[in-house]
Every structure is written in C-alpha cells, then in structure tokens.
CSV table of C-alpha atoms and ligand atoms in Angstrom, one decimal:
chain,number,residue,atom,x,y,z
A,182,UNK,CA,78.4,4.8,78.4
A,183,UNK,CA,81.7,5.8,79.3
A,184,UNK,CA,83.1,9.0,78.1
A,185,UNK,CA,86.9,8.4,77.6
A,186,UNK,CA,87.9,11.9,76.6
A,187,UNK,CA,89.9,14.1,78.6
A,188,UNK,CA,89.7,17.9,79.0
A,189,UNK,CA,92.3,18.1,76.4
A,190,UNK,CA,91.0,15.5,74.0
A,191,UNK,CA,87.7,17.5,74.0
A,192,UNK,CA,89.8,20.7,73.4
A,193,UNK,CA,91.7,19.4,70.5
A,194,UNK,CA,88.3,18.0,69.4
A,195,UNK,CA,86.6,21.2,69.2
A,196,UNK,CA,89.5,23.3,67.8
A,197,UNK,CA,89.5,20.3,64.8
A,198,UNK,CA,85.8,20.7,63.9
A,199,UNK,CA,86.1,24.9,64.2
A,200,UNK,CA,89.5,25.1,62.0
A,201,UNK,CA,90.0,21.6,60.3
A,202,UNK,CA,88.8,20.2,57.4
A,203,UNK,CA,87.6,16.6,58.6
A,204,UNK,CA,87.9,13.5,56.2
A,205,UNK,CA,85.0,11.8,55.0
A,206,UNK,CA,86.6,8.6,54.8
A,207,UNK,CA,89.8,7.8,56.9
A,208,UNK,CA,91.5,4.6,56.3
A,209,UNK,CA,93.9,3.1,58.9
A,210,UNK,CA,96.5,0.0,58.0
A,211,UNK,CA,96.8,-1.1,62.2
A,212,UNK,CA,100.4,-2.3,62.4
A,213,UNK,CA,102.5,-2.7,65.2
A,214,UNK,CA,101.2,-5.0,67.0
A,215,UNK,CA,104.0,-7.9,67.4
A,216,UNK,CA,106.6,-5.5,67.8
A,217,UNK,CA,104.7,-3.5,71.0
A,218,UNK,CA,104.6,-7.0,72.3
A,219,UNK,CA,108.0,-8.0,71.5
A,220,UNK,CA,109.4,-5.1,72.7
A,221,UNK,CA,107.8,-5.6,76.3
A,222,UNK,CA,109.2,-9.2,76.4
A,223,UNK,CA,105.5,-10.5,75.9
A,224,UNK,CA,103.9,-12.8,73.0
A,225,UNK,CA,103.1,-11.1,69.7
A,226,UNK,CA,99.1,-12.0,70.6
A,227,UNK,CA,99.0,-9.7,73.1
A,228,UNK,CA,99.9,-7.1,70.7
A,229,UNK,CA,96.6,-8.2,69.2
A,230,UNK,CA,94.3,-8.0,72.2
A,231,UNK,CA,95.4,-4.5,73.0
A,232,UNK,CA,95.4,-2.9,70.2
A,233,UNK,CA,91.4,-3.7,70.5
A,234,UNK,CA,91.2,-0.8,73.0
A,235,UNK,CA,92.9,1.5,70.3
A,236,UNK,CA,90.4,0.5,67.8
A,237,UNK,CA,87.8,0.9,69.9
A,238,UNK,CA,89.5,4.7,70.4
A,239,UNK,CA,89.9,5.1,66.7
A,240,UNK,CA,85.8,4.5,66.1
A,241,UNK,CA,84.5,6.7,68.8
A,242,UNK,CA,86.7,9.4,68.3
A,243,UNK,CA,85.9,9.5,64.6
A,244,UNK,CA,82.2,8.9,65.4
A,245,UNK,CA,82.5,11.8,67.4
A,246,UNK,CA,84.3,14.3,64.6
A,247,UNK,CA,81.6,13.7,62.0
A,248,UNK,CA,83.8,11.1,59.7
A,249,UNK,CA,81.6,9.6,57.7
A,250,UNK,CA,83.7,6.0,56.8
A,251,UNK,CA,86.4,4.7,58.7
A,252,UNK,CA,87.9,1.3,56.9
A,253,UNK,CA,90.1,-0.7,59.2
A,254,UNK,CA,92.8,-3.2,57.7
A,255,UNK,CA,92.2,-5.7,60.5
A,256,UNK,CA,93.6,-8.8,58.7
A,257,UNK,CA,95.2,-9.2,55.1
A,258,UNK,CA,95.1,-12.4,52.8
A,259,UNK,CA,98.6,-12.7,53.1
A,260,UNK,CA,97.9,-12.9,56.9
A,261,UNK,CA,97.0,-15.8,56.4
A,262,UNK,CA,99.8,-17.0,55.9
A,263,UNK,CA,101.3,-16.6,59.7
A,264,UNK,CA,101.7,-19.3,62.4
A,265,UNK,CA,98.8,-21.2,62.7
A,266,UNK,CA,98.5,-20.2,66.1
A,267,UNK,CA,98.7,-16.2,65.6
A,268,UNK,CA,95.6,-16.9,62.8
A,269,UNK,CA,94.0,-18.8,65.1
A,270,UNK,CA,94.0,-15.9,67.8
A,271,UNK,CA,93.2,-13.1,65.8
A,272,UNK,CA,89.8,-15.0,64.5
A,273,UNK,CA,89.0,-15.7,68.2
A,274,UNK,CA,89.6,-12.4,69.1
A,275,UNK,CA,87.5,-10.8,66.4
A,276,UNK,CA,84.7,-13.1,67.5
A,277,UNK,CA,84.5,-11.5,71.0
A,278,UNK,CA,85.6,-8.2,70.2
A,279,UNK,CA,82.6,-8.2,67.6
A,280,UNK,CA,80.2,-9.4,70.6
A,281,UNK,CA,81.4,-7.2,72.9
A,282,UNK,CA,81.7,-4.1,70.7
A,283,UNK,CA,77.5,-4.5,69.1
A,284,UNK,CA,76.1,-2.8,72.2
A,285,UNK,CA,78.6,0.0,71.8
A,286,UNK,CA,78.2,0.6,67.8
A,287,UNK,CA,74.5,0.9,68.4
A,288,UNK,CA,74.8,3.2,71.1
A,289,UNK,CA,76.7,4.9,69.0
A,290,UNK,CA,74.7,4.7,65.7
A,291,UNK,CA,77.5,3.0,64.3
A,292,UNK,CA,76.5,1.2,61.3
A,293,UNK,CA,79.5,-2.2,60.4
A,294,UNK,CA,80.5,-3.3,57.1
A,295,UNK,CA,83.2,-6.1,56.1
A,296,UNK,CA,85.1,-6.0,52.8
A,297,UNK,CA,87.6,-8.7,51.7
A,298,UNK,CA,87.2,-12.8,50.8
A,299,UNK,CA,84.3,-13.7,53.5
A,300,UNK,CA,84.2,-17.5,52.0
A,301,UNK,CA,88.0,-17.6,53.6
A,302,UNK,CA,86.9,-16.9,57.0
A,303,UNK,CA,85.9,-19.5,59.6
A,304,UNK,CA,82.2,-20.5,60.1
A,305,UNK,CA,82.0,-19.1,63.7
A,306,UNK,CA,83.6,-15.5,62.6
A,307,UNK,CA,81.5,-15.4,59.2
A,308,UNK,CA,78.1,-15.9,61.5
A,309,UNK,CA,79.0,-13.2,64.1
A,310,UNK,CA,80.2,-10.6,61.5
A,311,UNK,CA,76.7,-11.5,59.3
A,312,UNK,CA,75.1,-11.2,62.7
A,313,UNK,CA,76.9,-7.8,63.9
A,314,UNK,CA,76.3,-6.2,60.5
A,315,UNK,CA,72.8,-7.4,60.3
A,316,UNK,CA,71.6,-5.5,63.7
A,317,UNK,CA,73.7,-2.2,62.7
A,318,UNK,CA,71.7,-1.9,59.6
A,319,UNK,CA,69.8,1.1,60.3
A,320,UNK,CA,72.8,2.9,61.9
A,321,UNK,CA,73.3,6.3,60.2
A,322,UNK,CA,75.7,7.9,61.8
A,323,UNK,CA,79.3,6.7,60.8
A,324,UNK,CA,80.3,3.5,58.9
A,325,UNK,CA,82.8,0.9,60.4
A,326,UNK,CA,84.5,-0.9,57.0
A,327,UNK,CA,86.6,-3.9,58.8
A,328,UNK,CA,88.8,-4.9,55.9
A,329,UNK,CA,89.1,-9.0,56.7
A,330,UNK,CA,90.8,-11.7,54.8
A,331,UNK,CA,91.0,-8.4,52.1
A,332,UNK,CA,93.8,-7.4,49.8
A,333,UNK,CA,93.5,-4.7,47.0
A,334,UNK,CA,94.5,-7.7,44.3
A,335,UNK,CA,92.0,-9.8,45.6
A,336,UNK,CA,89.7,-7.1,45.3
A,337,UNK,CA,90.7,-6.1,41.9
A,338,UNK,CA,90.7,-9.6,40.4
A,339,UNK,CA,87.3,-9.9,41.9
A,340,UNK,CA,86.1,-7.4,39.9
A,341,UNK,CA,87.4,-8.2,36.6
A,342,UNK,CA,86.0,-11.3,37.2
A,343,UNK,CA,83.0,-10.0,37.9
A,344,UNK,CA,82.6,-7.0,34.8
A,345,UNK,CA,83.8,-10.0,32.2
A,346,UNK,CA,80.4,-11.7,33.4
A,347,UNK,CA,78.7,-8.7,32.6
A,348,UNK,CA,80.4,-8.7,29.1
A,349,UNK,CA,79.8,-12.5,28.4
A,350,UNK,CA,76.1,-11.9,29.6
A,351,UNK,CA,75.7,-8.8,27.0
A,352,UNK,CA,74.9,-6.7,30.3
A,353,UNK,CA,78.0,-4.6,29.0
A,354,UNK,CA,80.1,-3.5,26.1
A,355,UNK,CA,84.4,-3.9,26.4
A,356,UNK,CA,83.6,-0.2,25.5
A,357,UNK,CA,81.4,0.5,28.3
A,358,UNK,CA,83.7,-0.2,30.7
A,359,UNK,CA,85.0,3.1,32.4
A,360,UNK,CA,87.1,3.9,35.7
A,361,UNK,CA,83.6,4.1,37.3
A,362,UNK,CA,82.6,0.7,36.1
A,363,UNK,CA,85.3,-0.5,38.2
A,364,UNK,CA,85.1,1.3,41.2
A,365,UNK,CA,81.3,0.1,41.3
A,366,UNK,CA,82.6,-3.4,41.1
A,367,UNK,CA,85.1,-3.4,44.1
A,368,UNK,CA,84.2,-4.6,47.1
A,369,UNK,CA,84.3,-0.7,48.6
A,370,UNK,CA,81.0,-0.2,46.5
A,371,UNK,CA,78.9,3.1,47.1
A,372,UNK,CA,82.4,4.1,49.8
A,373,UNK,CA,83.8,7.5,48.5
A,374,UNK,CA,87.8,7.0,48.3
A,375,UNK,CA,89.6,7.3,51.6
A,376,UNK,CA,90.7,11.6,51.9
A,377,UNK,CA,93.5,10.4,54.5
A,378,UNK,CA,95.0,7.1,55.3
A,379,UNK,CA,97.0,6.4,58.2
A,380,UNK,CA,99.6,3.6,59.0
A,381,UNK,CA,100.8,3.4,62.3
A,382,UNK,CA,104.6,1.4,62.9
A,383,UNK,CA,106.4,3.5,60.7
A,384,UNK,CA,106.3,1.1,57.4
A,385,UNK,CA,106.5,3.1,54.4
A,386,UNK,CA,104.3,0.7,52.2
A,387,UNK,CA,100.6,-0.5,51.3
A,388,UNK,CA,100.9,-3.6,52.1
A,389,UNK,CA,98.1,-4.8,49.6
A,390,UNK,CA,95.7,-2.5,51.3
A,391,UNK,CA,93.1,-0.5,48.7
A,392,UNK,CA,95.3,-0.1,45.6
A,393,UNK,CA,92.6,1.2,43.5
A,394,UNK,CA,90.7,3.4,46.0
A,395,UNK,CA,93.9,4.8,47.7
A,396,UNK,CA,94.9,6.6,44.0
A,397,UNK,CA,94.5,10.4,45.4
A,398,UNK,CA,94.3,9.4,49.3
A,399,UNK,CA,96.7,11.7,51.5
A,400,UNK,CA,99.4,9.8,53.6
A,401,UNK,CA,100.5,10.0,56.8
A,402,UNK,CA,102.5,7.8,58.7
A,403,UNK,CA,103.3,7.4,62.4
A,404,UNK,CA,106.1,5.2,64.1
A,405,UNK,CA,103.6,4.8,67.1
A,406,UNK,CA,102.6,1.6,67.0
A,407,UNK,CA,98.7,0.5,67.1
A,408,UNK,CA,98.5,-0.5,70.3
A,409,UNK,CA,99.4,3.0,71.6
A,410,UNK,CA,97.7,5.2,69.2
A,411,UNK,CA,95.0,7.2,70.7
A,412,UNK,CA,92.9,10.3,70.0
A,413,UNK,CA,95.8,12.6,70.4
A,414,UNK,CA,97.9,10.5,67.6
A,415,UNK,CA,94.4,10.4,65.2
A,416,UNK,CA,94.1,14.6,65.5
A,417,UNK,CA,97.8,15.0,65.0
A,418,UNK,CA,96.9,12.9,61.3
A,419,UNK,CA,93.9,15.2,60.5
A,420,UNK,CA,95.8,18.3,61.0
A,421,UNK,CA,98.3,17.5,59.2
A,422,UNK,CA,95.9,16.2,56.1
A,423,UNK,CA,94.2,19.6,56.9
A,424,UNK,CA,97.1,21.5,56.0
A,425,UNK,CA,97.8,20.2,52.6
A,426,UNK,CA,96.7,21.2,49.5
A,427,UNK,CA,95.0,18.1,47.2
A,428,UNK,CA,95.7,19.3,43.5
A,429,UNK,CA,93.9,16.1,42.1
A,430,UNK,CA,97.0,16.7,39.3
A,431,UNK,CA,96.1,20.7,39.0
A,432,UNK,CA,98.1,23.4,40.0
A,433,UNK,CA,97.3,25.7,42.1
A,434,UNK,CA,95.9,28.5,40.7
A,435,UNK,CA,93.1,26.6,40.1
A,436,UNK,CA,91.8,25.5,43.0
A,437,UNK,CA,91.8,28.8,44.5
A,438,UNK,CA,87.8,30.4,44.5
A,439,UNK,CA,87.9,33.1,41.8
B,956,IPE,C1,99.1,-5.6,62.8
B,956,IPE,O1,100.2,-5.9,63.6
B,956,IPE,C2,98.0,-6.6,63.0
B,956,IPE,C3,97.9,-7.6,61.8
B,956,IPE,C4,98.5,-7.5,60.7
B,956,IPE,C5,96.8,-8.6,62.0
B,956,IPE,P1,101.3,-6.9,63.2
B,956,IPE,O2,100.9,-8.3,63.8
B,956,IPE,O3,101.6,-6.9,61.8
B,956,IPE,O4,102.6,-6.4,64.1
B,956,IPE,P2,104.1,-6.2,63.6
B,956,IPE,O5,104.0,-5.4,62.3
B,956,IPE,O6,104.6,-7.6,63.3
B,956,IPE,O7,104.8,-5.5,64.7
B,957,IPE,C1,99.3,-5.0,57.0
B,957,IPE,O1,100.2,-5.3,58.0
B,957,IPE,C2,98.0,-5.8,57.2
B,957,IPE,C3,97.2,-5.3,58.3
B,957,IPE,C4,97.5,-4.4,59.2
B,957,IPE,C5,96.0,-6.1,58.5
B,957,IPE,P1,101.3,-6.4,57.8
B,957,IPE,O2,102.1,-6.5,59.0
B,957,IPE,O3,100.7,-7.7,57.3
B,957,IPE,O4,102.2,-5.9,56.6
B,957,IPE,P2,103.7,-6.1,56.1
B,957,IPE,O5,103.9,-7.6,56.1
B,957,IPE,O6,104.5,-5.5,57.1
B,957,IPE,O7,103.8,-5.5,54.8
B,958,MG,MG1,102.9,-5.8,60.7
C-alpha cells in the first residue's frame, strides 16, 4: 500500500504522539463540498467525489495516530431532503467508495460501523454497508463510525422509544432510568463521547449531528472546506484540542495532580 505521507506529515506526526494528547474519539461533520465545486465553476457532485480522497486521508492518518473512533457525518436525514439527483449520487458514490475502500480498511485493521436510520437507505447501499461491516469484524485497530441517514433527534427519539418498551415490558423502572440508560440506548452504543469534533466550511452549528454525545466534546472549526482538508489541517485540530484545558464544569485547581 501506498504510503501518502510526506517528510513533513511524518514529522508533524511524530512530534503529535511525543507532545500531544491524542483523542480517543474524533468526530468530523464533512462540509464543504458544493461550495469547493461551485467555487471552481463545476457541479456540486463533484464536490462529493473528491472529498472521498479526504476521507480516505482523515481514516489513515487517524489509524496511524492511535485514535481509537473516528465518526464521520457522511449524510444527514435532512439530506434527504436535496435534489433528487444530488441523493441519488451520494448513494452511488457510497456504494463504490465502500467497495473500493474494504481492501484498504483491512489492510489497515480498520474495523466499520454505521449509525443512523438504515431502513431509509436503498437496498443496494444497505447490502454493501452490511457486507463491508460484516468482513471488518475482527478489525481491532481503529473504528470507522459512518453516520448515514443519522441525525441526533432521530437518534434520541429512537431511544426513548426504545427505554418506554423496556418500561411497558417491566424490564425497567421510570426510576431506573439514568443518563447512562440513555447513552446505552443511542445508536453510538459501547462509543466513548467524541474528545474533539471538527467541522470543516466554517459553519458555526451542529447541524443535527450527536446532540447527546457531543455534551463535553471540544470544538474546532476550520473554513477549509472537505475536499481540501488533509493531514496537515487534522494535526492543526489536535493541537489545538491538546492545548485546552477540559474542566468537565470544575475549576481548575482541581484537575491539577496534587
Ligand atoms: C457536505 O457538503 C456533504 C453532505 C452534506 C452530504 P455539502 O454538500 O453540504 O456542501 P456545501 O455545504 O453545500 O458547500
Ligand atoms: C451537515 O451538513 C451534514 C453532513 C455533513 C452530512 P449540511 O450541509 O447538511 O448542514 P447545514 O444544512 O449547512 O446545516
Ligand atoms: Mg453543507
């Protein structure tokens, strides 16, 4: 395989594992991808196909710094909601990227998880992910989380409906229920919470995105858009997360080793 580092990538790289502390889970809303297009005269799609490279980017170099989750917002439910035509491309082009990409996430001990409303997605794209995920299985050494036809209400109404069958069944007490019992019924199940999530585009919102999960995330934004974020943009993000102090609501004085 192809090693697409350069001298300084491998640099940076280094200096990030010796100094840095590296998220465990880095969550990325990918946005920019009509407006790179646009603003090369070209159709918003092909803002979609290369920003494929970037994500391929984006999964090696976090394979390669030890991050143990990486959760891509690929497509929202309100996505589906575009021109027919810009749906219909993105499915296709999630089909062949997930075909192309399996020999790569193996060779890279990549193991792939989906999160988000899997009944909305076409046949063909249902059995490729099922497929893809299903011959990952045993990889150990990063997860991929592609957040598809997913939204943090959809996931949040999905588990309420879910814990009131518990409570109807007698499996659970109203009382039982706890901020853990929640968490356990999201879709992001058994994920820790994202330390660092990154939109790219410069849009200073959620966007639906892991409402619940994001609660103590660290932010950081970028106007690059996703088709040109690379490595370089991604250690930029985890320095800067590296510098700040999370006080989980402290202060602090107490987070400081006595
Ligand atoms: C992100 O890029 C990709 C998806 C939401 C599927 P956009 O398509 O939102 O690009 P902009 O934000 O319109 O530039
Ligand atoms: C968020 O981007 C969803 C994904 C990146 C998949 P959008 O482009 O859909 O978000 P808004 O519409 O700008 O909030
Ligand atoms: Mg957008």
């Amino acid at each position: 395989m192809k090693d697409k580092r350069t001298p300084e990538d491998i640099r940076s790289q280094e200096e990030l594992k010796a100094d840095c502390h590296i998220p465990q889970h880095i969550a990325i809303i990918m946005d920019g991808n009509g407006r790179w297009a646009k603003d090369k005269g070209q159709p918003r799609v092909r803002g979609h196909h290369a920003g494929v490279e970037s994500v391929r980017d984006a999964v090696e170099a976090c394979a390669e710094l030890g991050v143990g989750f990486l959760t891509l917002y690929a497509f929202s439910t309100e996505n589906w909601g575009r021109p027919k035509e810009e749906v219909g491309a993105l499915m296709s082009l999630l089909i062949h990227s997930l075909r192309r990409e399996l020999k790569t996430l193996n060779q890279n001990n990549i193991r792939l998880m989906t999160i988000g409303n899997r009944e909305d997605l076409p046949e063909k794209v249902r059995g490729e992910l099922e497929q893809t995920i299903e011959l990952t299985r045993q990889n150990t050494r990063m997860t991929l989380v592609l957040a598809l036809s997913y939204s943090g209400r959809w996931d949040m109404t999905q588990a309420v409906r879910a814990i009131s069958e518990e409570v109807l069944s007698g499996k659970l007490t109203v009382g039982d229920i706890s901020a853990d019992t929640i968490s356990d019924h999201l879709a992001t199940k058994g994920i820790p919470d994202p330390d660092l999530m990154i939109r790219t585009s410069g849009e200073m919102r959620i966007s639906n995105f892991l409402l619940w999960q994001l609660a103590y995330s660290e932010l950081y934004i970028t106007d690059c858009f996703w088709p040109d974020f690379r490595r370089p943009h991604l250690y930029d993000a985890i320095r800067s997360y590296s510098r700040r102090e999370r006080r989980f609501g402290k202060v602090s004085e107490q987070l400081k080793p006595v």
